[in-house]
C-alpha cells in the first residue's frame, strides 16, 4: 500500500496511465496466403470475361468495368481520405493505368470475345514475368542468367505449342493477346519505376478513370455497344468489378509496394493452369492436348526464368 501511495504522490494523486496494448502484426499465414488468393481471383477474371463477352461486345464490357470500378474506388479513396497524386506523379499514374488497364484488358477481352480460350489467353499473360525480366535486363541493366535463358526457351516453346493448337481461332485474337501481355508487363515495370510514392487507393482509382474514356470512344467507334443478355452481363460485370478490378488490383499494387516487380510477376506463371481448371469446372471449356502440353511447358519455362 505504501508503494502505491508513493506512486500516487509522484503523479500528483492520479493513477499512472495504463500502458497501451501492443499492436500485433499481421499473422504470417495471412501474408503467406495473399499470393494464393491473388492467383485464384486473377484467374477467375478470364472465366467472367468469357461469360461477359458472350453477353455483350468486349470493349463495352471493358468500358463498363473501368467506369464502375473507377467510381467505386474513387468513393473509397475519398472516404478514407487517401492522398491524390499531383504533378509529374499524376502523369506517371495515368500512364501506368493506360498500360495496365486500357491496353491489357482492351486487348485480352477482344481476344476472348473472338473465341480464344481463356486458358490460352492466360498462358500468354503468364509469360509476363519473362517479359519483365527481359525489360529489366534491357532498360535497367540487370543480368540475365543462363537458367533464365533456358526458361525463356522452354516457356516460349510452350506458348508456341499452345498457340499453334488455337490457330483455328482468329489470328488477330492471338496478336491481341500478346499486345495485352505487353501492356501488363510494361505497366508493371513502369509502375515500379515511377509511381512508388503514390497511394494504392487513389492511384488504382485513377488507373480506371483514365482508361474508361479511351474504352468508351473505342466501343462507340469499333463495335455496336448492345447487351444481349443482361443477366449474364450484370453478373460477370459485378464479379469483374468487385473481385477483379477492386480486389485483385489492390492486392497487386500492395504486393508491388512490398516486393520486387519480378517476384510479384512470378505469380502469373500459375494463372494459366488455374484458369484452365476453373474454365473446365465453371463453363465446361476444355483445351486440346497440344494446348495442355504447352500449358505445362510454359509454366516450367516461366518458373525457371523467374527464379533467381
PDB file of C-alpha atoms in Angstrom:
ATOM      1  CA  UNK A   1       0.000   0.000   0.000  1.00  0.00           C
ATOM      2  CA  UNK A   2       2.803   2.420   0.861  1.00  0.00           C
ATOM      3  CA  UNK A   3       4.377   1.928  -2.552  1.00  0.00           C
ATOM      4  CA  UNK A   4       1.043   2.615  -4.228  1.00  0.00           C
ATOM      5  CA  UNK A   5       0.594   5.809  -2.172  1.00  0.00           C
ATOM      6  CA  UNK A   6       4.114   6.900  -3.121  1.00  0.00           C
ATOM      7  CA  UNK A   7       3.379   6.387  -6.825  1.00  0.00           C
ATOM      8  CA  UNK A   8       0.152   8.385  -6.499  1.00  0.00           C
ATOM      9  CA  UNK A   9       2.026  11.204  -4.786  1.00  0.00           C
ATOM     10  CA  UNK A  10       4.652  11.255  -7.546  1.00  0.00           C
ATOM     11  CA  UNK A  11       1.960  11.547 -10.201  1.00  0.00           C
ATOM     12  CA  UNK A  12       0.026  14.307  -8.455  1.00  0.00           C
ATOM     13  CA  UNK A  13      -2.572  11.995  -6.877  1.00  0.00           C
ATOM     14  CA  UNK A  14      -3.567  10.412 -10.208  1.00  0.00           C
ATOM     15  CA  UNK A  15      -3.009   6.810 -11.090  1.00  0.00           C
ATOM     16  CA  UNK A  16      -0.426   6.337 -13.845  1.00  0.00           C
ATOM     17  CA  UNK A  17      -1.944   5.627 -17.258  1.00  0.00           C
ATOM     18  CA  UNK A  18      -2.392   2.022 -18.234  1.00  0.00           C
ATOM     19  CA  UNK A  19       0.127   1.051 -20.906  1.00  0.00           C
ATOM     20  CA  UNK A  20      -1.477   0.743 -24.355  1.00  0.00           C
ATOM     21  CA  UNK A  21      -1.739  -2.815 -25.621  1.00  0.00           C
ATOM     22  CA  UNK A  22       0.847  -3.741 -28.184  1.00  0.00           C
ATOM     23  CA  UNK A  23      -0.367  -3.855 -31.768  1.00  0.00           C
ATOM     24  CA  UNK A  24       0.147  -7.293 -33.165  1.00  0.00           C
ATOM     25  CA  UNK A  25       1.484  -7.709 -36.649  1.00  0.00           C
ATOM     26  CA  UNK A  26      -0.406  -9.433 -39.431  1.00  0.00           C
ATOM     27  CA  UNK A  27      -0.279 -13.213 -38.891  1.00  0.00           C
ATOM     28  CA  UNK A  28       2.267 -14.979 -41.058  1.00  0.00           C
ATOM     29  CA  UNK A  29      -0.377 -17.264 -42.547  1.00  0.00           C
ATOM     30  CA  UNK A  30      -2.326 -14.228 -43.767  1.00  0.00           C
ATOM     31  CA  UNK A  31       0.725 -12.765 -45.514  1.00  0.00           C
ATOM     32  CA  UNK A  32       1.575 -16.150 -46.992  1.00  0.00           C
ATOM     33  CA  UNK A  33      -1.993 -16.618 -48.238  1.00  0.00           C
ATOM     34  CA  UNK A  34      -2.262 -13.320 -50.120  1.00  0.00           C
ATOM     35  CA  UNK A  35      -0.395 -14.561 -53.247  1.00  0.00           C
ATOM     36  CA  UNK A  36      -2.554 -17.709 -53.440  1.00  0.00           C
ATOM     37  CA  UNK A  37      -5.764 -15.692 -53.107  1.00  0.00           C
ATOM     38  CA  UNK A  38      -4.481 -13.281 -55.738  1.00  0.00           C
ATOM     39  CA  UNK A  39      -3.791 -16.098 -58.240  1.00  0.00           C
ATOM     40  CA  UNK A  40      -7.269 -17.632 -57.857  1.00  0.00           C
ATOM     41  CA  UNK A  41      -9.061 -14.279 -58.073  1.00  0.00           C
ATOM     42  CA  UNK A  42      -6.935 -13.124 -61.002  1.00  0.00           C
ATOM     43  CA  UNK A  43      -7.589 -16.388 -62.858  1.00  0.00           C
ATOM     44  CA  UNK A  44     -11.339 -16.089 -62.294  1.00  0.00           C
ATOM     45  CA  UNK A  45     -11.328 -12.902 -64.370  1.00  0.00           C
ATOM     46  CA  UNK A  46     -10.841 -14.927 -67.554  1.00  0.00           C
ATOM     47  CA  UNK A  47     -13.917 -17.021 -66.774  1.00  0.00           C
ATOM     48  CA  UNK A  48     -16.010 -13.943 -66.058  1.00  0.00           C
ATOM     49  CA  UNK A  49     -14.712 -12.401 -69.288  1.00  0.00           C
ATOM     50  CA  UNK A  50     -15.843 -15.426 -71.315  1.00  0.00           C
ATOM     51  CA  UNK A  51     -19.334 -15.138 -69.820  1.00  0.00           C
ATOM     52  CA  UNK A  52     -19.405 -11.358 -70.203  1.00  0.00           C
ATOM     53  CA  UNK A  53     -18.231 -11.271 -73.821  1.00  0.00           C
ATOM     54  CA  UNK A  54     -20.921 -13.813 -74.723  1.00  0.00           C
ATOM     55  CA  UNK A  55     -23.492 -11.296 -73.470  1.00  0.00           C
ATOM     56  CA  UNK A  56     -22.019  -8.037 -74.811  1.00  0.00           C
ATOM     57  CA  UNK A  57     -19.226  -6.732 -77.077  1.00  0.00           C
ATOM     58  CA  UNK A  58     -15.780  -6.927 -75.415  1.00  0.00           C
ATOM     59  CA  UNK A  59     -14.947  -3.218 -75.479  1.00  0.00           C
ATOM     60  CA  UNK A  60     -18.337  -2.363 -73.972  1.00  0.00           C
ATOM     61  CA  UNK A  61     -17.637  -4.821 -71.162  1.00  0.00           C
ATOM     62  CA  UNK A  62     -14.184  -3.291 -70.692  1.00  0.00           C
ATOM     63  CA  UNK A  63     -15.575   0.252 -70.551  1.00  0.00           C
ATOM     64  CA  UNK A  64     -18.286  -0.766 -68.084  1.00  0.00           C
ATOM     65  CA  UNK A  65     -15.682  -2.414 -65.872  1.00  0.00           C
ATOM     66  CA  UNK A  66     -13.462   0.659 -65.815  1.00  0.00           C
ATOM     67  CA  UNK A  67     -16.306   3.134 -65.284  1.00  0.00           C
ATOM     68  CA  UNK A  68     -17.961   1.297 -62.388  1.00  0.00           C
ATOM     69  CA  UNK A  69     -14.671   0.318 -60.726  1.00  0.00           C
ATOM     70  CA  UNK A  70     -13.311   3.858 -61.130  1.00  0.00           C
ATOM     71  CA  UNK A  71     -16.312   5.427 -59.403  1.00  0.00           C
ATOM     72  CA  UNK A  72     -16.302   2.818 -56.641  1.00  0.00           C
ATOM     73  CA  UNK A  73     -12.602   3.207 -55.892  1.00  0.00           C
ATOM     74  CA  UNK A  74     -12.867   6.991 -56.051  1.00  0.00           C
ATOM     75  CA  UNK A  75     -15.515   6.873 -53.324  1.00  0.00           C
ATOM     76  CA  UNK A  76     -13.313   4.550 -51.268  1.00  0.00           C
ATOM     77  CA  UNK A  77     -10.317   6.854 -51.687  1.00  0.00           C
ATOM     78  CA  UNK A  78     -12.324   9.958 -50.747  1.00  0.00           C
ATOM     79  CA  UNK A  79     -13.983   8.368 -47.713  1.00  0.00           C
ATOM     80  CA  UNK A  80     -10.648   7.037 -46.442  1.00  0.00           C
ATOM     81  CA  UNK A  81      -9.025  10.438 -47.171  1.00  0.00           C
ATOM     82  CA  UNK A  82      -6.322   8.923 -49.336  1.00  0.00           C
ATOM     83  CA  UNK A  83      -3.805  11.409 -50.775  1.00  0.00           C
ATOM     84  CA  UNK A  84      -4.087  12.004 -54.502  1.00  0.00           C
ATOM     85  CA  UNK A  85      -1.026  12.224 -56.767  1.00  0.00           C
ATOM     86  CA  UNK A  86      -0.138  15.588 -58.238  1.00  0.00           C
ATOM     87  CA  UNK A  87       2.148  16.971 -60.902  1.00  0.00           C
ATOM     88  CA  UNK A  88       4.535  14.565 -62.559  1.00  0.00           C
ATOM     89  CA  UNK A  89       3.495  11.711 -60.271  1.00  0.00           C
ATOM     90  CA  UNK A  90      -0.091  12.115 -61.508  1.00  0.00           C
ATOM     91  CA  UNK A  91       1.115  11.816 -65.104  1.00  0.00           C
ATOM     92  CA  UNK A  92       3.047   8.650 -64.279  1.00  0.00           C
ATOM     93  CA  UNK A  93      -0.016   7.140 -62.574  1.00  0.00           C
ATOM     94  CA  UNK A  94      -2.154   7.864 -65.651  1.00  0.00           C
ATOM     95  CA  UNK A  95       0.402   6.282 -67.986  1.00  0.00           C
ATOM     96  CA  UNK A  96       0.568   3.221 -65.735  1.00  0.00           C
ATOM     97  CA  UNK A  97      -3.217   2.940 -65.762  1.00  0.00           C
ATOM     98  CA  UNK A  98      -3.455   3.177 -69.542  1.00  0.00           C
ATOM     99  CA  UNK A  99      -0.877   0.419 -69.943  1.00  0.00           C
ATOM    100  CA  UNK A 100      -2.136  -1.945 -67.233  1.00  0.00           C
ATOM    101  CA  UNK A 101      -5.834  -1.371 -67.843  1.00  0.00           C
ATOM    102  CA  UNK A 102      -6.720   0.025 -71.281  1.00  0.00           C
ATOM    103  CA  UNK A 103      -4.053  -1.792 -73.294  1.00  0.00           C
ATOM    104  CA  UNK A 104      -4.102  -5.028 -71.333  1.00  0.00           C
ATOM    105  CA  UNK A 105      -7.815  -5.638 -70.904  1.00  0.00           C
ATOM    106  CA  UNK A 106      -8.963  -3.982 -74.092  1.00  0.00           C
ATOM    107  CA  UNK A 107      -6.764  -6.451 -75.970  1.00  0.00           C
ATOM    108  CA  UNK A 108      -7.445  -9.502 -73.781  1.00  0.00           C
ATOM    109  CA  UNK A 109     -11.225  -9.075 -73.760  1.00  0.00           C
ATOM    110  CA  UNK A 110     -11.327  -8.599 -77.516  1.00  0.00           C
ATOM    111  CA  UNK A 111      -9.301 -11.800 -77.953  1.00  0.00           C
ATOM    112  CA  UNK A 112     -11.632 -13.711 -75.618  1.00  0.00           C
ATOM    113  CA  UNK A 113     -14.656 -12.249 -77.389  1.00  0.00           C
ATOM    114  CA  UNK A 114     -13.259 -13.660 -80.643  1.00  0.00           C
ATOM    115  CA  UNK A 115     -13.395 -17.143 -79.095  1.00  0.00           C
ATOM    116  CA  UNK A 116      -9.813 -17.657 -77.922  1.00  0.00           C
ATOM    117  CA  UNK A 117      -9.982 -19.975 -74.855  1.00  0.00           C
ATOM    118  CA  UNK A 118      -9.358 -18.321 -71.507  1.00  0.00           C
ATOM    119  CA  UNK A 119      -6.616 -20.840 -70.726  1.00  0.00           C
ATOM    120  CA  UNK A 120      -4.636 -19.846 -73.839  1.00  0.00           C
ATOM    121  CA  UNK A 121      -5.031 -16.143 -73.080  1.00  0.00           C
ATOM    122  CA  UNK A 122      -3.942 -16.823 -69.503  1.00  0.00           C
ATOM    123  CA  UNK A 123      -0.881 -18.727 -70.757  1.00  0.00           C
ATOM    124  CA  UNK A 124       0.157 -15.781 -72.907  1.00  0.00           C
ATOM    125  CA  UNK A 125      -0.435 -13.436 -69.978  1.00  0.00           C
ATOM    126  CA  UNK A 126       1.511 -15.855 -67.776  1.00  0.00           C
ATOM    127  CA  UNK A 127       4.598 -15.004 -69.820  1.00  0.00           C
ATOM    128  CA  UNK A 128       4.522 -11.660 -68.025  1.00  0.00           C
ATOM    129  CA  UNK A 129       7.478 -12.381 -65.661  1.00  0.00           C
ATOM    130  CA  UNK A 130       9.629 -13.415 -68.635  1.00  0.00           C
ATOM    131  CA  UNK A 131       8.918 -10.163 -70.439  1.00  0.00           C
ATOM    132  CA  UNK A 132       9.515  -8.230 -67.216  1.00  0.00           C
ATOM    133  CA  UNK A 133      12.904  -9.901 -66.818  1.00  0.00           C
ATOM    134  CA  UNK A 134      13.821  -9.050 -70.423  1.00  0.00           C
ATOM    135  CA  UNK A 135      12.739  -5.445 -69.939  1.00  0.00           C
ATOM    136  CA  UNK A 136      14.701  -5.199 -66.710  1.00  0.00           C
ATOM    137  CA  UNK A 137      17.766  -6.548 -68.497  1.00  0.00           C
ATOM    138  CA  UNK A 138      17.400  -4.104 -71.376  1.00  0.00           C
ATOM    139  CA  UNK A 139      16.330  -0.928 -69.556  1.00  0.00           C
ATOM    140  CA  UNK A 140      17.827  -1.435 -66.093  1.00  0.00           C
ATOM    141  CA  UNK A 141      20.950  -3.374 -66.980  1.00  0.00           C
ATOM    142  CA  UNK A 142      20.025  -6.412 -64.891  1.00  0.00           C
ATOM    143  CA  UNK A 143      21.956  -9.551 -65.829  1.00  0.00           C
ATOM    144  CA  UNK A 144      20.050 -12.427 -67.412  1.00  0.00           C
ATOM    145  CA  UNK A 145      21.407 -15.787 -66.302  1.00  0.00           C
ATOM    146  CA  UNK A 146      21.745 -18.998 -68.315  1.00  0.00           C
ATOM    147  CA  UNK A 147      18.921 -20.514 -66.288  1.00  0.00           C
ATOM    148  CA  UNK A 148      16.676 -17.626 -67.270  1.00  0.00           C
ATOM    149  CA  UNK A 149      17.551 -18.035 -70.949  1.00  0.00           C
ATOM    150  CA  UNK A 150      16.734 -21.738 -70.636  1.00  0.00           C
ATOM    151  CA  UNK A 151      13.417 -20.808 -69.041  1.00  0.00           C
ATOM    152  CA  UNK A 152      12.706 -18.340 -71.837  1.00  0.00           C
ATOM    153  CA  UNK A 153      13.324 -21.062 -74.419  1.00  0.00           C
ATOM    154  CA  UNK A 154      11.153 -23.688 -72.727  1.00  0.00           C
ATOM    155  CA  UNK A 155       8.408 -21.191 -71.928  1.00  0.00           C
ATOM    156  CA  UNK A 156       8.456 -19.814 -75.444  1.00  0.00           C
ATOM    157  CA  UNK A 157       8.123 -23.313 -76.847  1.00  0.00           C
ATOM    158  CA  UNK A 158       5.162 -23.917 -74.542  1.00  0.00           C
ATOM    159  CA  UNK A 159       3.430 -20.727 -75.635  1.00  0.00           C
ATOM    160  CA  UNK A 160       4.096 -21.555 -79.310  1.00  0.00           C
ATOM    161  CA  UNK A 161       2.653 -25.048 -78.850  1.00  0.00           C
ATOM    162  CA  UNK A 162      -0.465 -23.754 -77.099  1.00  0.00           C
ATOM    163  CA  UNK A 163      -0.975 -21.007 -79.672  1.00  0.00           C
ATOM    164  CA  UNK A 164      -0.475 -23.484 -82.528  1.00  0.00           C
ATOM    165  CA  UNK A 165      -3.314 -25.538 -81.096  1.00  0.00           C
ATOM    166  CA  UNK A 166      -5.532 -22.459 -81.192  1.00  0.00           C
ATOM    167  CA  UNK A 167      -4.743 -21.250 -84.723  1.00  0.00           C
ATOM    168  CA  UNK A 168      -8.223 -22.188 -85.880  1.00  0.00           C
ATOM    169  CA  UNK A 169      -9.350 -19.120 -83.928  1.00  0.00           C
ATOM    170  CA  UNK A 170      -8.764 -15.616 -85.216  1.00  0.00           C
ATOM    171  CA  UNK A 171      -5.093 -14.818 -85.785  1.00  0.00           C
ATOM    172  CA  UNK A 172      -5.924 -11.276 -84.741  1.00  0.00           C
ATOM    173  CA  UNK A 173      -7.080 -12.580 -81.362  1.00  0.00           C
ATOM    174  CA  UNK A 174      -3.698 -14.200 -80.782  1.00  0.00           C
ATOM    175  CA  UNK A 175      -1.882 -10.999 -81.730  1.00  0.00           C
ATOM    176  CA  UNK A 176      -4.135  -9.028 -79.401  1.00  0.00           C
ATOM    177  CA  UNK A 177      -3.274 -11.393 -76.544  1.00  0.00           C
ATOM    178  CA  UNK A 178       0.395 -10.534 -76.980  1.00  0.00           C
ATOM    179  CA  UNK A 179      -0.495  -6.836 -77.104  1.00  0.00           C
ATOM    180  CA  UNK A 180      -2.286  -7.280 -73.776  1.00  0.00           C
ATOM    181  CA  UNK A 181       0.785  -9.039 -72.388  1.00  0.00           C
ATOM    182  CA  UNK A 182       2.966  -6.132 -73.476  1.00  0.00           C
ATOM    183  CA  UNK A 183       0.641  -3.643 -71.765  1.00  0.00           C
ATOM    184  CA  UNK A 184       0.686  -5.577 -68.491  1.00  0.00           C
ATOM    185  CA  UNK A 185       4.463  -6.081 -68.454  1.00  0.00           C
ATOM    186  CA  UNK A 186       5.325  -2.532 -69.463  1.00  0.00           C
ATOM    187  CA  UNK A 187       2.806  -1.166 -66.965  1.00  0.00           C
ATOM    188  CA  UNK A 188       4.247  -3.284 -64.149  1.00  0.00           C
ATOM    189  CA  UNK A 189       7.812  -2.121 -64.797  1.00  0.00           C
ATOM    190  CA  UNK A 190       6.694   1.490 -65.273  1.00  0.00           C
ATOM    191  CA  UNK A 191       4.704   1.467 -62.054  1.00  0.00           C
ATOM    192  CA  UNK A 192       7.592   0.002 -60.071  1.00  0.00           C
ATOM    193  CA  UNK A 193       9.970   2.604 -61.516  1.00  0.00           C
ATOM    194  CA  UNK A 194       7.911   5.793 -61.392  1.00  0.00           C
ATOM    195  CA  UNK A 195       4.909   5.560 -59.022  1.00  0.00           C
ATOM    196  CA  UNK A 196       6.262   4.171 -55.756  1.00  0.00           C
ATOM    197  CA  UNK A 197       5.158   7.309 -53.886  1.00  0.00           C
ATOM    198  CA  UNK A 198       1.505   7.015 -54.973  1.00  0.00           C
ATOM    199  CA  UNK A 199      -1.251   5.833 -52.634  1.00  0.00           C
ATOM    200  CA  UNK A 200      -2.690   2.455 -53.631  1.00  0.00           C
ATOM    201  CA  UNK A 201      -6.339   3.528 -53.320  1.00  0.00           C
ATOM    202  CA  UNK A 202      -6.237   6.785 -55.247  1.00  0.00           C
ATOM    203  CA  UNK A 203      -3.759   5.574 -57.885  1.00  0.00           C
ATOM    204  CA  UNK A 204      -5.822   2.474 -58.650  1.00  0.00           C
ATOM    205  CA  UNK A 205      -8.934   4.661 -58.963  1.00  0.00           C
ATOM    206  CA  UNK A 206      -7.070   6.903 -61.405  1.00  0.00           C
ATOM    207  CA  UNK A 207      -5.996   3.873 -63.443  1.00  0.00           C
ATOM    208  CA  UNK A 208      -9.655   3.104 -64.159  1.00  0.00           C
ATOM    209  CA  UNK A 209     -10.794   6.718 -64.536  1.00  0.00           C
ATOM    210  CA  UNK A 210      -8.074   7.398 -67.105  1.00  0.00           C
ATOM    211  CA  UNK A 211      -8.827   4.217 -69.060  1.00  0.00           C
ATOM    212  CA  UNK A 212     -12.633   4.467 -69.134  1.00  0.00           C
ATOM    213  CA  UNK A 213     -12.882   7.345 -71.677  1.00  0.00           C
ATOM    214  CA  UNK A 214     -10.496   5.536 -74.017  1.00  0.00           C
ATOM    215  CA  UNK A 215     -12.656   2.419 -73.933  1.00  0.00           C
ATOM    216  CA  UNK A 216     -15.824   4.484 -74.379  1.00  0.00           C
ATOM    217  CA  UNK A 217     -14.517   6.015 -77.610  1.00  0.00           C
ATOM    218  CA  UNK A 218     -13.391   2.609 -78.851  1.00  0.00           C
ATOM    219  CA  UNK A 219     -16.670   0.813 -78.133  1.00  0.00           C
ATOM    220  CA  UNK A 220     -18.654   3.581 -79.846  1.00  0.00           C
ATOM    221  CA  UNK A 221     -16.460   3.584 -82.942  1.00  0.00           C
ATOM    222  CA  UNK A 222     -15.351  -0.052 -83.343  1.00  0.00           C
ATOM    223  CA  UNK A 223     -18.393  -2.108 -82.290  1.00  0.00           C
ATOM    224  CA  UNK A 224     -22.126  -1.974 -81.683  1.00  0.00           C
ATOM    225  CA  UNK A 225     -22.481  -1.442 -77.902  1.00  0.00           C
ATOM    226  CA  UNK A 226     -25.507  -3.644 -77.323  1.00  0.00           C
ATOM    227  CA  UNK A 227     -26.160  -6.089 -74.459  1.00  0.00           C
ATOM    228  CA  UNK A 228     -27.885  -9.327 -75.491  1.00  0.00           C
ATOM    229  CA  UNK A 229     -28.120 -10.977 -72.050  1.00  0.00           C
ATOM    230  CA  UNK A 230     -28.428  -8.554 -69.134  1.00  0.00           C
ATOM    231  CA  UNK A 231     -28.347 -11.292 -66.502  1.00  0.00           C
ATOM    232  CA  UNK A 232     -25.041 -12.749 -67.677  1.00  0.00           C
ATOM    233  CA  UNK A 233     -23.634  -9.294 -68.390  1.00  0.00           C
ATOM    234  CA  UNK A 234     -24.588  -7.936 -64.966  1.00  0.00           C
ATOM    235  CA  UNK A 235     -23.271 -10.990 -63.136  1.00  0.00           C
ATOM    236  CA  UNK A 236     -19.934 -11.017 -64.924  1.00  0.00           C
ATOM    237  CA  UNK A 237     -19.566  -7.245 -64.572  1.00  0.00           C
ATOM    238  CA  UNK A 238     -20.269  -7.403 -60.836  1.00  0.00           C
ATOM    239  CA  UNK A 239     -17.638 -10.133 -60.396  1.00  0.00           C
ATOM    240  CA  UNK A 240     -15.091  -8.367 -62.575  1.00  0.00           C
ATOM    241  CA  UNK A 241     -15.564  -5.039 -60.781  1.00  0.00           C
ATOM    242  CA  UNK A 242     -15.806  -6.149 -57.164  1.00  0.00           C
ATOM    243  CA  UNK A 243     -13.439  -9.118 -57.231  1.00  0.00           C
ATOM    244  CA  UNK A 244     -11.048  -8.476 -60.102  1.00  0.00           C
ATOM    245  CA  UNK A 245     -10.906  -4.705 -60.593  1.00  0.00           C
ATOM    246  CA  UNK A 246     -11.012  -3.754 -56.924  1.00  0.00           C
ATOM    247  CA  UNK A 247      -9.816  -6.821 -55.041  1.00  0.00           C
ATOM    248  CA  UNK A 248      -7.027  -8.168 -57.234  1.00  0.00           C
ATOM    249  CA  UNK A 249      -5.549  -4.809 -58.248  1.00  0.00           C
ATOM    250  CA  UNK A 250      -5.458  -3.585 -54.660  1.00  0.00           C
ATOM    251  CA  UNK A 251      -3.660  -6.834 -53.822  1.00  0.00           C
ATOM    252  CA  UNK A 252      -1.355  -6.429 -56.836  1.00  0.00           C
ATOM    253  CA  UNK A 253      -0.470  -2.839 -56.004  1.00  0.00           C
ATOM    254  CA  UNK A 254       0.020  -3.781 -52.343  1.00  0.00           C
ATOM    255  CA  UNK A 255       2.399  -6.605 -53.276  1.00  0.00           C
ATOM    256  CA  UNK A 256       4.293  -4.347 -55.699  1.00  0.00           C
ATOM    257  CA  UNK A 257       4.922  -1.962 -52.815  1.00  0.00           C
ATOM    258  CA  UNK A 258       6.233  -4.751 -50.579  1.00  0.00           C
ATOM    259  CA  UNK A 259       8.133  -6.905 -53.090  1.00  0.00           C
ATOM    260  CA  UNK A 260      10.139  -6.562 -56.286  1.00  0.00           C
ATOM    261  CA  UNK A 261       8.316  -6.465 -59.613  1.00  0.00           C
ATOM    262  CA  UNK A 262       9.989  -9.664 -60.805  1.00  0.00           C
ATOM    263  CA  UNK A 263       8.963 -11.549 -57.659  1.00  0.00           C
ATOM    264  CA  UNK A 264       5.349 -10.447 -57.985  1.00  0.00           C
ATOM    265  CA  UNK A 265       5.487 -11.307 -61.674  1.00  0.00           C
ATOM    266  CA  UNK A 266       6.302 -14.936 -60.883  1.00  0.00           C
ATOM    267  CA  UNK A 267       2.761 -15.397 -59.591  1.00  0.00           C
ATOM    268  CA  UNK A 268       1.459 -15.116 -63.130  1.00  0.00           C
ATOM    269  CA  UNK A 269       3.030 -18.416 -64.147  1.00  0.00           C
ATOM    270  CA  UNK A 270       0.367 -20.131 -62.027  1.00  0.00           C
ATOM    271  CA  UNK A 271      -2.627 -18.425 -63.634  1.00  0.00           C
ATOM    272  CA  UNK A 272      -2.814 -20.480 -66.864  1.00  0.00           C
ATOM    273  CA  UNK A 273      -3.236 -23.798 -65.046  1.00  0.00           C
ATOM    274  CA  UNK A 274      -5.659 -22.327 -62.519  1.00  0.00           C
ATOM    275  CA  UNK A 275      -7.627 -20.636 -65.306  1.00  0.00           C
ATOM    276  CA  UNK A 276      -7.849 -23.864 -67.314  1.00  0.00           C
ATOM    277  CA  UNK A 277      -9.097 -25.719 -64.227  1.00  0.00           C
ATOM    278  CA  UNK A 278     -11.692 -23.034 -63.455  1.00  0.00           C
ATOM    279  CA  UNK A 279     -12.806 -22.940 -67.103  1.00  0.00           C
ATOM    280  CA  UNK A 280     -13.402 -26.689 -67.031  1.00  0.00           C
ATOM    281  CA  UNK A 281     -15.231 -26.590 -63.689  1.00  0.00           C
ATOM    282  CA  UNK A 282     -17.370 -23.499 -64.287  1.00  0.00           C
ATOM    283  CA  UNK A 283     -18.132 -23.290 -68.010  1.00  0.00           C
ATOM    284  CA  UNK A 284     -17.046 -26.700 -69.307  1.00  0.00           C
ATOM    285  CA  UNK A 285     -14.351 -25.231 -71.547  1.00  0.00           C
ATOM    286  CA  UNK A 286     -11.589 -27.698 -72.413  1.00  0.00           C
ATOM    287  CA  UNK A 287      -8.209 -27.390 -74.110  1.00  0.00           C
ATOM    288  CA  UNK A 288      -6.634 -29.500 -76.841  1.00  0.00           C
ATOM    289  CA  UNK A 289      -3.841 -31.927 -75.868  1.00  0.00           C
ATOM    290  CA  UNK A 290      -1.241 -29.684 -77.515  1.00  0.00           C
ATOM    291  CA  UNK A 291      -2.523 -26.692 -75.562  1.00  0.00           C
ATOM    292  CA  UNK A 292      -2.318 -28.657 -72.311  1.00  0.00           C
ATOM    293  CA  UNK A 293       1.278 -29.701 -73.054  1.00  0.00           C
ATOM    294  CA  UNK A 294       2.047 -26.101 -73.941  1.00  0.00           C
ATOM    295  CA  UNK A 295       0.486 -25.038 -70.658  1.00  0.00           C
ATOM    296  CA  UNK A 296       2.833 -27.319 -68.730  1.00  0.00           C
ATOM    297  CA  UNK A 297       5.927 -26.293 -70.709  1.00  0.00           C
ATOM    298  CA  UNK A 298       5.014 -22.630 -70.387  1.00  0.00           C
ATOM    299  CA  UNK A 299       4.681 -22.924 -66.617  1.00  0.00           C
ATOM    300  CA  UNK A 300       8.009 -24.744 -66.258  1.00  0.00           C
ATOM    301  CA  UNK A 301       9.758 -22.227 -68.502  1.00  0.00           C
ATOM    302  CA  UNK A 302       8.413 -19.192 -66.719  1.00  0.00           C
ATOM    303  CA  UNK A 303       9.258 -20.714 -63.340  1.00  0.00           C
ATOM    304  CA  UNK A 304      12.849 -21.292 -64.421  1.00  0.00           C
ATOM    305  CA  UNK A 305      13.109 -17.807 -65.894  1.00  0.00           C
ATOM    306  CA  UNK A 306      11.697 -16.135 -62.804  1.00  0.00           C
ATOM    307  CA  UNK A 307      13.840 -17.948 -60.242  1.00  0.00           C
ATOM    308  CA  UNK A 308      16.967 -16.228 -59.004  1.00  0.00           C
TER     309      UNK A 308
END
